[in-house]
Amino acid sequence: MGVENPAEVAKFIIRSRIADPLFVYSYFSQLPDSNYSKLKYIISSSVTEACNNSVLLLGPRGCGKTAVLELVLEDLLKEHPDMISVVKLNGLLHSDNNCALKEIARQVCMEHQLQFSKMASFDENSKFLLSILRECGLAHKTIVFVLEEFDLFTEGKQRLLYSLLDAMQSVSSQAVVVGVSCRLDADQLLEKRVRSRFSHRKLLFLSSPGEDFQRLAEHILLLPMDSRLPNDFRASFNEKLLNILAGEEFKGVVDQLCYSDSTVSHLLRFLFCAVCHMDLSSGSLSIQNFKSALPSIQRQPKQEALKDCSVLQLYLLVCMKRLEVKEVELCNFNSIMKEYKSIPDSFQTCDNFARNVCLRAFEHLLQRGLVSFQDNRGQGQSTEFRPVKLLISWHELQQGLQSFPSCPVLLHKLMAREG
Amino acid sequence: MPAFAALRQFPSSDPTSEAIVAVTPRKTRLISDSDAAIGSPLRKSPRFCKEGTPHSSPTANIRKCLKTSLNLSGSPQKKQLSEDFVERQNWNPRDETQRRAVNEALHVSTAQTNVVCRENEQNRILDFCKKCIKEEKAGSLYVCGCPGTGKTLSMEKVKAMLADWANEECIQYPDVLPINCTSLANMNDIFSKILEQNHSGKRRSHSTSSLQQLQNLYSQQTPGMKMILVIADELDYLITRDRAVLHDLFMLTTLPFSKCILLGVANAIDLADRFIPKLRSLNGKHMVITFCAYSKDQIINILQERLRALPYTVFQPQALELCARKVAAASGDMRKALAVCRNAIEILIGDSMLSSLDGTEDQQKSAENVSMSNQVRIDHVAAALSKVYKSPVVDTIISLPQHQQIILCSVVKLFRGGKKKDTTLGELNKYYVDVCKSTSIPPVGILELSSMCRVLDDQGILKLGQSRDDKLRRVTLKVDGADIVFALQGVRFFRNCLQ
């Protein structure tokens, strides 16, 4: 086997890093005042000082709440082996009280190699839970309850939350309840009894792109010392990368990326795409890679559909738009044809196709999803009489026309006239 | 009065310590020390005792005594003594054991040997129980109050006091059955639990339900049956549509030969009146004991009681007072007050860790700073209060991506004027496109708009309805429009837009 292309190795290393959330979020563990350190302090203080705690992690989806929690738990398990046991519940699966208790009993039994019976009743399960809490309190072992989708646990009578948080109030148990939710008002959904027992600690995961993202990108993309990579290749790769990341163009790309979604998972997808576009022959990432990754992340399906249209189909779409602007009541193929026929009257052009050609083009538009029937009635009628509606907006249509390679000027005029 | 209570606990301390108060640079700290420390040396001298009146506040007392003692000061020994005294009271937030002790003292689950501020209610419950036990009659009592007002805690205390009293008077102590109604799978299980407790030896007949068996039992005279004290916590979990279970439970105590004393605990004040109307006609007015929410003074008392056992001062009194005022004004919930205090201590520890990381102070300054900054100050408590009471909405809106902020801005504009409360996605799209056009940001298509609205719905800022057609889904605002305006005012574009 010959020597592997170092660029391929580099690509492989970076892609495996991006796909590993623990590596990505370990960046956040290095920041001093981050949520990672706060969460770690809370859980570790209840491990070492044997006091109970409860905390809520809030933030939009994809901003890294569960990943940071996993990181904290992994680090704590390394630091204090055998002193922490973790029970994970999810609001989508276990919001029913009986289900949740059974799941807690099952996980505890699995961890401590006890016999678990599926036939155990609700009463038995709850007694088991209390005795487990007591035993672990005596043995100075902390149980961490992780409740994902916390807001879904607050539906109904909230018995599970009440019993868990009530157990926190007694001296004999040693446990931490960590709730993870994307709803900002998750603690307002709690009943007043349950809310009084909750300790009101909330950690907000706010994403702030910009320089933060640049440092995160450096953390992921800079190549480490690896035996498979020659040193000089590594040094030149890193140097070029640092130049790109510090440049203005990169900042512009990132700004555009973050207009609609600035969560960490979105940015990771972007980086993955950019690395996939890396040119193996040049052996390093270039700003072009990032720029070409942007449209594949921010896809515009309608624009892509418009690009494939024929000129006749564009005419039909523009006619439909004009009809909409004129606020014509009934818009079906016949009225579109009428509008289409009126164009050569007002403008001198020879683009005039027969009715059946237009009908075929119109059917293609229907199949493509740019146009659709208004409702499902009238299945028996032919395509020409059923009312239709446009599925793209004026703005998207105009953008599509502008990017169309050989768009006739007439179309632009038609759009501009009424639009 | 706490000041006088302190007097009794510290009968003797060295007589020279009374001169401490004169040192000026420490004066502010000495005034702010907890009454445990200051009370004793001042009270040693009979002249100071005469000055203090029962109605003046402790801090005013201390200030008066301070002024008089300043006139007699003069000894050079004082500074040294004050330093010794001060060192005893200094707490080091970096010391593990001290931190642990403070956390434990302030933790909700730490059992208190003396429960302050609830003596009145406890005595009433105790008297009721004593009366019932002495006369061997059944009775029911309803205890209500907001969460965090010390109901369960008082019940524990009453149980203990009752046991002591029964031992003293050599009366048979009744069986105690504490039930938390949330742990019942089926509401009728409460009757089977009472039955089990009462007659653990007898076999249960399966043809009649536990309720009927209990009713049969209590309708006949059974000599030698022990009294049973049932403490039912979170009673409102037993409420059903036809209120049968609750009704039957309270009716058990009205049966002629019943031996069951029922103490029901819940949050609703009028639970008994609302749900058990018949009882009133049978029983007259049965006792309802209301645990009012804690007032500011009570909260300060309780916090000081907890911190009294520690030999050092942790909080400045202004800080404690701020915490008590805020919590008393909001809900009067003791758990919240304890949580705020623990949070404030964590903030102090975090600050001291950060400052030790910077750590370039010179020796003298560091000593002074350490002593001054080791107590929890008002700014720490204020930060902890804002963390507990502030909603995260404003922060989240500030850190939303740009397009989502534009969406919120257009929603606020749509709902301005107060007439409309909800709109459709299609309308929102039009407004959104308008706002985007007024700057030169290209608007996104309707699909992406709908997915961004879904993200905002997930976070609880908007509420998105269901509809077959995407454009017809209804959109309502779940946070206050004023919050959004406040959050976005930092950006000039939004400020102009929302004017």
Coordinates of C-alpha atoms in Angstrom, one line a residue, chain B residues 111-478:
Chain B
A111 CA -34.2 19.2 60.2
Q112 CA -34.5 21.9 62.7
T113 CA -34.5 21.2 66.4
N114 CA -36.6 24.2 67.3
V115 CA -39.1 25.4 64.7
V116 CA -39.5 29.1 65.2
C117 CA -42.5 31.3 64.1
R118 CA -45.0 28.4 64.1
E119 CA -45.4 27.9 67.8
N120 CA -49.0 29.2 67.8
E121 CA -50.2 26.8 65.2
Q122 CA -48.3 23.9 66.6
N123 CA -49.8 24.5 70.0
R124 CA -53.3 24.6 68.6
I125 CA -52.8 21.3 66.7
L126 CA -51.2 19.8 69.8
D127 CA -54.1 20.8 72.0
F128 CA -56.6 19.4 69.6
C129 CA -54.8 16.1 69.5
K130 CA -54.4 16.0 73.3
K131 CA -58.1 16.6 73.8
C132 CA -59.0 13.9 71.4
I133 CA -56.7 11.3 72.9
K134 CA -57.7 12.1 76.5
E135 CA -61.4 11.8 75.7
E136 CA -60.8 8.9 73.4
K137 CA -63.0 10.6 70.8
A138 CA -62.4 11.0 67.1
G139 CA -62.0 14.3 65.4
S140 CA -60.8 15.9 62.2
L141 CA -58.7 19.0 61.6
Y142 CA -57.8 20.7 58.4
V143 CA -54.5 22.4 58.0
C144 CA -54.0 24.7 55.0
G145 CA -51.5 27.1 53.7
C146 CA -49.4 28.0 50.7
P147 CA -46.4 25.8 49.8
G148 CA -43.3 26.4 51.8
T149 CA -45.0 27.7 54.9
G150 CA -43.9 24.9 57.2
K151 CA -46.9 22.6 57.4
T152 CA -45.2 19.3 57.1
L153 CA -42.4 20.5 59.3
S154 CA -44.9 21.4 62.0
M155 CA -46.6 18.1 61.7
E156 CA -43.3 16.3 62.4
K157 CA -42.8 18.5 65.4
V158 CA -46.3 17.9 66.7
K159 CA -45.8 14.1 66.4
A160 CA -42.6 14.4 68.5
M161 CA -44.2 16.6 71.1
L162 CA -47.2 14.3 71.3
A163 CA -45.0 11.3 71.9
D164 CA -43.2 13.1 74.7
W165 CA -46.5 14.1 76.3
A166 CA -47.9 10.6 76.0
N167 CA -44.8 9.3 77.8
E168 CA -45.0 11.9 80.5
E169 CA -48.7 11.4 81.2
C170 CA -48.5 7.6 80.7
I171 CA -51.3 7.7 78.2
Q172 CA -51.4 5.2 75.4
Y173 CA -49.8 6.8 72.4
P174 CA -51.9 6.3 69.3
D175 CA -50.7 4.7 66.1
V176 CA -49.5 7.3 63.7
L177 CA -50.1 6.8 60.0
P178 CA -48.5 9.5 57.8
I179 CA -49.8 9.2 54.2
N180 CA -48.8 11.3 51.2
C181 CA -51.8 11.2 48.9
T182 CA -49.7 11.5 45.8
S183 CA -48.2 8.1 46.4
L184 CA -51.6 6.4 46.2
A185 CA -52.2 4.6 43.0
N186 CA -55.9 4.3 43.6
M187 CA -57.8 6.7 45.8
N188 CA -59.6 4.1 47.8
D189 CA -56.2 2.7 48.9
I190 CA -56.2 5.2 51.7
F191 CA -58.9 3.2 53.4
S192 CA -57.1 -0.1 53.1
K193 CA -54.0 1.6 54.5
I194 CA -56.0 2.8 57.5
L195 CA -57.5 -0.7 57.9
E196 CA -54.1 -2.4 57.8
Q197 CA -52.7 -0.1 60.3
N198 CA -55.5 -0.6 62.7
H199 CA -55.8 -4.4 62.5
S200 CA -52.6 -5.8 61.1
G201 CA -53.4 -9.1 62.7
K202 CA -56.9 -9.7 61.5
R203 CA -57.7 -11.2 58.1
R204 CA -59.3 -8.9 55.6
S205 CA -62.5 -10.1 54.1
H206 CA -62.6 -9.6 50.4
S207 CA -66.2 -9.4 49.9
T208 CA -66.6 -6.0 51.4
S209 CA -64.4 -3.0 50.5
S210 CA -62.0 -1.5 53.0
L211 CA -64.2 1.5 53.4
Q212 CA -67.2 -0.6 54.4
Q213 CA -65.2 -2.6 56.8
L214 CA -63.9 0.5 58.5
Q215 CA -67.5 1.9 58.7
N216 CA -68.7 -1.4 60.2
L217 CA -65.8 -1.3 62.6
Y218 CA -66.4 2.2 63.8
S219 CA -70.2 1.7 64.2
Q220 CA -69.8 -0.9 66.9
Q221 CA -68.3 -0.6 70.2
T222 CA -64.9 -2.4 70.3
P223 CA -63.2 -2.2 73.6
G224 CA -59.4 -1.9 73.6
M225 CA -59.1 -0.5 70.2
K226 CA -56.2 1.9 69.9
M227 CA -56.6 5.4 68.6
I228 CA -55.1 6.0 65.3
L229 CA -53.8 9.4 64.1
V230 CA -53.9 9.8 60.3
I231 CA -51.9 12.6 58.8
A232 CA -52.9 13.0 55.2
D233 CA -50.6 15.2 53.2
E234 CA -51.5 16.8 49.9
L235 CA -55.2 16.1 50.5
D236 CA -56.3 17.6 47.2
Y237 CA -55.1 14.6 45.3
L238 CA -58.1 12.8 46.7
I239 CA -60.5 15.1 45.0
T240 CA -62.7 13.4 42.5
R241 CA -65.6 14.6 40.5
D242 CA -68.2 13.3 43.0
R243 CA -66.0 14.1 46.0
A244 CA -66.8 10.7 47.4
V245 CA -63.4 9.7 48.8
L246 CA -62.8 12.9 50.6
H247 CA -66.3 13.0 52.0
D248 CA -66.1 9.4 53.2
L249 CA -62.7 10.0 54.8
F250 CA -64.0 12.9 56.9
M251 CA -67.2 11.1 57.7
L252 CA -65.2 8.2 59.2
T253 CA -64.4 10.5 62.1
T254 CA -68.0 11.3 62.8
L255 CA -69.1 7.7 63.2
P256 CA -70.3 7.0 66.8
F257 CA -67.4 4.7 67.9
S258 CA -64.7 6.0 65.6
K259 CA -61.2 6.0 66.9
C260 CA -59.6 7.9 64.1
I261 CA -58.1 11.4 64.4
L262 CA -57.6 12.9 61.0
L263 CA -55.3 15.7 60.2
G264 CA -55.6 16.8 56.6
V265 CA -53.0 19.0 55.0
A266 CA -53.5 20.8 51.7
N267 CA -53.0 24.1 50.0
A268 CA -56.6 25.3 49.4
I269 CA -58.1 27.4 52.2
D270 CA -61.7 26.4 51.6
L271 CA -61.2 22.8 50.7
A272 CA -63.3 21.4 53.6
D273 CA -66.1 23.9 53.0
R274 CA -66.2 23.4 49.3
F275 CA -66.0 19.7 49.2
I276 CA -67.6 18.5 52.3
P277 CA -70.7 20.6 52.8
K278 CA -72.6 17.9 54.8
L279 CA -69.9 17.8 57.5
R280 CA -70.6 21.3 58.5
S281 CA -74.2 20.5 59.3
L282 CA -73.2 17.5 61.3
N283 CA -70.1 18.7 63.0
G284 CA -70.6 22.3 63.5
K285 CA -67.6 24.2 62.4
H286 CA -64.6 21.9 62.5
M287 CA -61.3 23.3 63.0
V288 CA -59.3 24.9 60.2
I289 CA -55.8 26.0 60.9
T290 CA -54.3 28.3 58.4
F291 CA -50.6 28.6 58.0
C292 CA -50.2 32.1 56.7
A293 CA -47.3 33.0 54.4
Y294 CA -44.2 34.1 56.2
S295 CA -43.7 37.8 56.7
K296 CA -40.4 39.5 56.3
D297 CA -39.6 39.4 60.1
Q298 CA -40.4 35.8 60.3
I299 CA -38.2 34.9 57.4
I300 CA -35.3 36.9 58.9
N301 CA -35.9 35.1 62.2
I302 CA -35.9 31.7 60.7
L303 CA -32.7 32.4 58.6
Q304 CA -30.9 33.8 61.7
E305 CA -32.0 30.8 63.7
R306 CA -30.4 28.5 61.1
L307 CA -27.2 30.5 61.0
R308 CA -27.0 30.8 64.8
A309 CA -25.3 27.5 65.3
L310 CA -22.4 28.6 63.1
P311 CA -19.5 30.3 64.9
Y312 CA -18.9 32.8 62.1
T313 CA -21.0 35.3 60.3
V314 CA -21.9 34.6 56.8
F315 CA -24.4 37.3 55.8
Q316 CA -24.5 41.0 56.3
P317 CA -27.8 41.8 57.9
Q318 CA -28.8 44.2 55.1
A319 CA -28.4 41.3 52.7
L320 CA -30.6 39.0 54.8
E321 CA -33.2 41.7 55.0
L322 CA -33.2 42.3 51.3
C323 CA -33.7 38.6 50.7
A324 CA -36.5 38.4 53.3
R325 CA -38.3 41.5 51.9
K326 CA -38.3 40.3 48.4
V327 CA -39.4 36.8 49.2
A328 CA -42.1 37.9 51.6
A329 CA -43.4 40.3 49.0
A330 CA -43.5 37.7 46.3
S331 CA -44.8 34.5 48.0
G332 CA -43.7 34.1 51.6
D333 CA -42.3 30.8 50.7
M334 CA -39.4 29.7 53.0
R335 CA -37.9 27.3 50.4
K336 CA -37.4 30.2 48.0
A337 CA -35.6 32.2 50.7
L338 CA -33.3 29.4 51.4
A339 CA -32.6 28.8 47.7
V340 CA -31.8 32.5 47.3
C341 CA -29.4 32.5 50.2
R342 CA -27.6 29.4 48.8
N343 CA -27.4 31.0 45.4
A344 CA -26.0 34.2 46.9
I345 CA -23.3 32.1 48.7
E346 CA -22.4 30.4 45.4
I347 CA -22.1 33.8 43.7
L348 CA -19.8 35.0 46.5
I349 CA -17.7 31.8 46.2
G350 CA -17.5 32.3 42.4
D351 CA -16.4 35.9 42.8
S352 CA -13.7 35.0 45.3
M353 CA -12.4 32.3 43.1
L354 CA -12.2 34.7 40.2
S355 CA -10.4 37.3 42.3
S356 CA -8.0 34.7 43.5
L357 CA -7.3 33.8 39.9
D358 CA -6.4 37.4 39.2
G359 CA -4.6 37.6 42.5
T360 CA -2.1 40.4 42.1
E361 CA -3.0 42.4 45.2
D362 CA -0.4 43.2 47.8
Q363 CA -0.4 41.7 51.2
Q364 CA -2.1 44.3 53.3
K365 CA -4.8 45.1 50.8
S366 CA -5.5 41.4 50.4
A367 CA -5.9 40.9 54.1
E368 CA -8.3 43.8 54.3
N369 CA -10.2 42.7 51.2
V370 CA -10.5 39.2 52.5
S371 CA -12.1 40.3 55.7
M372 CA -14.4 42.7 54.1
S373 CA -15.4 40.7 51.2
N374 CA -16.0 37.4 52.9
Q375 CA -19.5 38.2 53.9
V376 CA -22.4 37.9 51.6
R377 CA -23.3 41.4 50.6
I378 CA -26.4 43.0 49.1
D379 CA -25.1 42.8 45.6
H380 CA -24.7 39.1 45.9
V381 CA -28.2 38.7 47.2
A382 CA -29.6 41.0 44.5
A383 CA -27.9 38.9 41.8
A384 CA -29.3 35.7 43.3
L385 CA -32.8 37.2 43.5
S386 CA -32.7 38.3 39.9
K387 CA -31.6 34.8 38.9
V388 CA -34.5 33.3 40.7
Y389 CA -37.2 35.8 39.8
K390 CA -36.2 37.0 36.4
S391 CA -37.7 35.3 33.4
P392 CA -35.2 34.3 30.7
V393 CA -37.3 35.7 27.9
V394 CA -35.5 39.0 27.4
D395 CA -32.1 37.4 27.3
T396 CA -33.2 34.7 24.9
I397 CA -34.8 37.3 22.5
I398 CA -31.6 39.3 22.5
S399 CA -29.6 36.2 21.4
L400 CA -32.0 35.0 18.7
P401 CA -30.8 35.0 15.1
Q402 CA -31.7 38.0 13.1
H403 CA -34.6 36.6 11.0
Q404 CA -36.4 35.3 14.1
Q405 CA -36.0 38.7 15.7
I406 CA -37.6 40.2 12.5
I407 CA -40.5 37.8 12.8
L408 CA -41.1 38.8 16.4
C409 CA -40.9 42.5 15.4
S410 CA -43.5 42.0 12.7
V411 CA -45.7 40.1 15.2
V412 CA -45.6 43.0 17.6
K413 CA -46.4 45.4 14.9
L414 CA -49.4 43.3 13.8
F415 CA -50.8 43.1 17.3
R416 CA -50.3 46.7 18.1
G417 CA -53.4 48.6 18.8
G418 CA -54.8 45.7 20.9
K419 CA -57.6 44.6 18.6
K420 CA -56.1 41.6 17.1
K421 CA -54.8 38.8 19.2
D422 CA -54.0 36.2 16.7
T423 CA -53.2 36.1 13.0
T424 CA -52.4 33.6 10.3
L425 CA -49.1 32.6 9.0
G426 CA -49.9 34.1 5.6
E427 CA -50.6 37.5 7.1
L428 CA -47.5 37.3 9.2
N429 CA -45.5 36.5 6.0
K430 CA -46.8 39.7 4.4
Y431 CA -45.8 41.9 7.3
Y432 CA -42.5 40.1 7.6
V433 CA -41.7 40.7 3.9
D434 CA -42.6 44.4 4.4
V435 CA -40.2 44.7 7.3
C436 CA -37.5 43.0 5.4
K437 CA -38.0 45.3 2.4
S438 CA -37.6 48.4 4.6
T439 CA -34.0 47.4 5.2
S440 CA -32.2 45.5 2.4
I441 CA -32.4 42.1 4.0
P442 CA -33.7 39.5 1.6
P443 CA -36.7 37.8 3.1
V444 CA -36.8 34.0 3.3
G445 CA -39.5 32.0 1.7
I446 CA -42.7 30.8 3.4
L447 CA -41.4 27.4 4.1
E448 CA -38.4 28.7 6.0
L449 CA -40.6 31.2 7.8
S450 CA -42.9 28.4 8.9
S451 CA -40.0 26.4 10.3
M452 CA -38.6 29.4 12.1
C453 CA -42.1 30.0 13.6
R454 CA -42.1 26.4 14.7
V455 CA -38.7 26.9 16.5
L456 CA -40.2 29.9 18.3
D457 CA -43.2 27.9 19.2
D458 CA -40.9 25.2 20.7
Q459 CA -39.3 27.8 22.9
G460 CA -42.6 29.1 24.1
I461 CA -42.4 32.6 22.6
L462 CA -45.1 32.1 19.9
K463 CA -48.0 29.6 19.7
L464 CA -48.6 28.0 16.4
G465 CA -51.9 26.3 15.7
Q466 CA -52.7 23.4 13.5
S467 CA -54.2 23.6 10.1
R468 CA -54.2 21.6 6.8
D469 CA -52.8 24.5 4.9
D470 CA -49.6 25.9 6.2
K471 CA -50.6 29.5 5.4
L472 CA -53.8 29.3 7.5
R473 CA -52.1 28.2 10.8
R474 CA -52.9 30.6 13.6
V475 CA -50.1 32.5 15.3
T476 CA -50.5 34.0 18.8
L477 CA -47.9 35.7 21.0
K478 CA -47.2 34.0 24.3

